[in-house]
PDB file of C-alpha atoms in Angstrom:
ATOM      1  CA  UNK Z  77      -5.395 -17.793 -10.261  1.00  0.00           C
ATOM      2  CA  UNK Z  78      -4.729 -15.448 -13.177  1.00  0.00           C
ATOM      3  CA  UNK Z  79      -4.782 -12.459 -10.819  1.00  0.00           C
ATOM      4  CA  UNK Z  80      -1.984 -13.993  -8.746  1.00  0.00           C
ATOM      5  CA  UNK Z  81       0.107 -14.852 -11.793  1.00  0.00           C
ATOM      6  CA  UNK Z  82      -0.218 -11.443 -13.439  1.00  0.00           C
ATOM      7  CA  UNK Z  83      -0.291  -9.321 -10.313  1.00  0.00           C
ATOM      8  CA  UNK Z  84       2.288  -6.762  -9.272  1.00  0.00           C
ATOM      9  CA  UNK Z  85       2.578  -4.776  -6.039  1.00  0.00           C
ATOM     10  CA  UNK Z  86       0.112  -1.907  -5.821  1.00  0.00           C
ATOM     11  CA  UNK Z  87      -0.276   1.024  -3.448  1.00  0.00           C
ATOM     12  CA  UNK Z  88      -3.485   0.984  -1.371  1.00  0.00           C
ATOM     13  CA  UNK Z  89      -2.751   3.725   1.182  1.00  0.00           C
ATOM     14  CA  UNK Z  90      -0.326   6.606   0.857  1.00  0.00           C
ATOM     15  CA  UNK Z  91       0.449   9.590   3.096  1.00  0.00           C
ATOM     16  CA  UNK Z  92      -2.811   9.399   5.029  1.00  0.00           C
ATOM     17  CA  UNK Z  93      -5.105   8.689   2.085  1.00  0.00           C
ATOM     18  CA  UNK Z  94      -6.875   5.505   1.117  1.00  0.00           C
ATOM     19  CA  UNK Z  95      -6.520   4.902  -2.617  1.00  0.00           C
ATOM     20  CA  UNK Z  96     -10.096   3.832  -3.261  1.00  0.00           C
ATOM     21  CA  UNK Z  97      -9.715   2.800  -6.925  1.00  0.00           C
ATOM     22  CA  UNK Z  98      -6.818   0.483  -6.109  1.00  0.00           C
ATOM     23  CA  UNK Z  99      -8.648  -0.868  -3.067  1.00  0.00           C
ATOM     24  CA  UNK Z 100     -11.699  -1.688  -5.189  1.00  0.00           C
ATOM     25  CA  UNK Z 101      -9.591  -3.369  -7.880  1.00  0.00           C
ATOM     26  CA  UNK Z 102      -7.808  -5.490  -5.280  1.00  0.00           C
ATOM     27  CA  UNK Z 103     -10.941  -6.095  -3.160  1.00  0.00           C
ATOM     28  CA  UNK Z 104      -9.337  -4.701  -0.004  1.00  0.00           C
ATOM     29  CA  UNK Z 105     -11.301  -2.795   2.650  1.00  0.00           C
ATOM     30  CA  UNK Z 106     -10.241   0.005   4.993  1.00  0.00           C
ATOM     31  CA  UNK Z 107     -10.707  -2.444   7.862  1.00  0.00           C
ATOM     32  CA  UNK Z 108      -8.182  -4.854   6.309  1.00  0.00           C
ATOM     33  CA  UNK Z 109      -5.678  -2.049   5.892  1.00  0.00           C
ATOM     34  CA  UNK Z 110      -6.165  -0.926   9.503  1.00  0.00           C
ATOM     35  CA  UNK Z 111      -5.781  -4.541  10.680  1.00  0.00           C
ATOM     36  CA  UNK Z 112      -2.469  -4.849   8.828  1.00  0.00           C
ATOM     37  CA  UNK Z 113      -1.282  -1.618  10.453  1.00  0.00           C
ATOM     38  CA  UNK Z 114      -2.262  -2.893  13.920  1.00  0.00           C
ATOM     39  CA  UNK Z 115      -0.498  -6.210  13.265  1.00  0.00           C
ATOM     40  CA  UNK Z 116       2.728  -4.234  12.821  1.00  0.00           C
ATOM     41  CA  UNK Z 117       2.183  -2.692  16.273  1.00  0.00           C
ATOM     42  CA  UNK Z 118       1.490   0.765  14.892  1.00  0.00           C
ATOM     43  CA  UNK Z 119      -1.068   2.730  16.876  1.00  0.00           C
ATOM     44  CA  UNK Z 120      -1.357   5.914  14.810  1.00  0.00           C
ATOM     45  CA  UNK Z 121      -2.191   5.822  11.108  1.00  0.00           C
ATOM     46  CA  UNK Z 122      -0.227   9.082  10.854  1.00  0.00           C
ATOM     47  CA  UNK Z 123       2.941   7.025  11.408  1.00  0.00           C
ATOM     48  CA  UNK Z 124       2.326   5.051   8.195  1.00  0.00           C
ATOM     49  CA  UNK Z 125       3.768   6.205   4.890  1.00  0.00           C
ATOM     50  CA  UNK Z 126       2.173   3.510   2.741  1.00  0.00           C
ATOM     51  CA  UNK Z 127       0.404   0.171   2.577  1.00  0.00           C
ATOM     52  CA  UNK Z 128       1.139  -2.005  -0.441  1.00  0.00           C
ATOM     53  CA  UNK Z 129      -0.600  -5.164  -1.578  1.00  0.00           C
ATOM     54  CA  UNK Z 130       2.104  -7.553  -2.741  1.00  0.00           C
ATOM     55  CA  UNK Z 131       1.851  -9.915  -5.701  1.00  0.00           C
ATOM     56  CA  UNK Z 132       1.028 -12.774  -3.308  1.00  0.00           C
ATOM     57  CA  UNK Z 133      -1.843 -10.818  -1.680  1.00  0.00           C
ATOM     58  CA  UNK Z 134      -0.016  -9.914   1.540  1.00  0.00           C
ATOM     59  CA  UNK Z 135      -0.275  -6.345   2.811  1.00  0.00           C
ATOM     60  CA  UNK Z 136       3.032  -4.608   3.560  1.00  0.00           C
ATOM     61  CA  UNK Z 137       3.048  -1.610   5.893  1.00  0.00           C
ATOM     62  CA  UNK Z 138       5.779   0.993   5.451  1.00  0.00           C
ATOM     63  CA  UNK Z 139       6.395   3.357   8.339  1.00  0.00           C
ATOM     64  CA  UNK Z 140       7.323   7.004   7.913  1.00  0.00           C
ATOM     65  CA  UNK Z 141      10.962   7.887   8.494  1.00  0.00           C
ATOM     66  CA  UNK Z 142      12.780  11.175   8.859  1.00  0.00           C
ATOM     67  CA  UNK Z 143      14.861  10.559   5.764  1.00  0.00           C
ATOM     68  CA  UNK Z 144      13.946   9.683   2.244  1.00  0.00           C
ATOM     69  CA  UNK Z 145      16.135   7.698  -0.051  1.00  0.00           C
ATOM     70  CA  UNK Z 146      16.452   6.833  -3.706  1.00  0.00           C
ATOM     71  CA  UNK Z 147      16.626   3.223  -2.510  1.00  0.00           C
ATOM     72  CA  UNK Z 148      13.058   3.373  -1.214  1.00  0.00           C
ATOM     73  CA  UNK Z 149      11.219   0.066  -1.070  1.00  0.00           C
ATOM     74  CA  UNK Z 150       8.402   1.858  -2.926  1.00  0.00           C
ATOM     75  CA  UNK Z 151      10.531   2.142  -6.058  1.00  0.00           C
ATOM     76  CA  UNK Z 152       8.624   0.558  -8.940  1.00  0.00           C
ATOM     77  CA  UNK Z 153       5.303   0.215  -7.076  1.00  0.00           C
ATOM     78  CA  UNK Z 154       2.300   1.158  -9.180  1.00  0.00           C
ATOM     79  CA  UNK Z 155       0.234   4.122  -8.015  1.00  0.00           C
ATOM     80  CA  UNK Z 156      -3.450   4.728  -8.748  1.00  0.00           C
ATOM     81  CA  UNK Z 157      -2.513   7.050 -11.614  1.00  0.00           C
ATOM     82  CA  UNK Z 158      -0.606   4.129 -13.225  1.00  0.00           C
ATOM     83  CA  UNK Z 159       2.753   5.839 -12.678  1.00  0.00           C
ATOM     84  CA  UNK Z 160       5.462   4.210 -10.617  1.00  0.00           C
ATOM     85  CA  UNK Z 161       7.669   5.608  -7.867  1.00  0.00           C
TER      86      UNK Z 161
END
């Protein structure tokens, strides 16, 4: 219960790499990340920019786009190195 109350979104997968430390902390497996990608109808992992575990435990999949923006939905998400986007 405490984990849910004090949790914040965290990056689990970014630009083709699994973020193992974050995955271990959040108890998420590669298989769960791949399942969340498939559920979004994405066939190639290369088409995924990031996977984020939300405060409620849901996995959000963010597809790559041709443009980047300062209004990215990744703004404020914690990375493995404890910095934020």
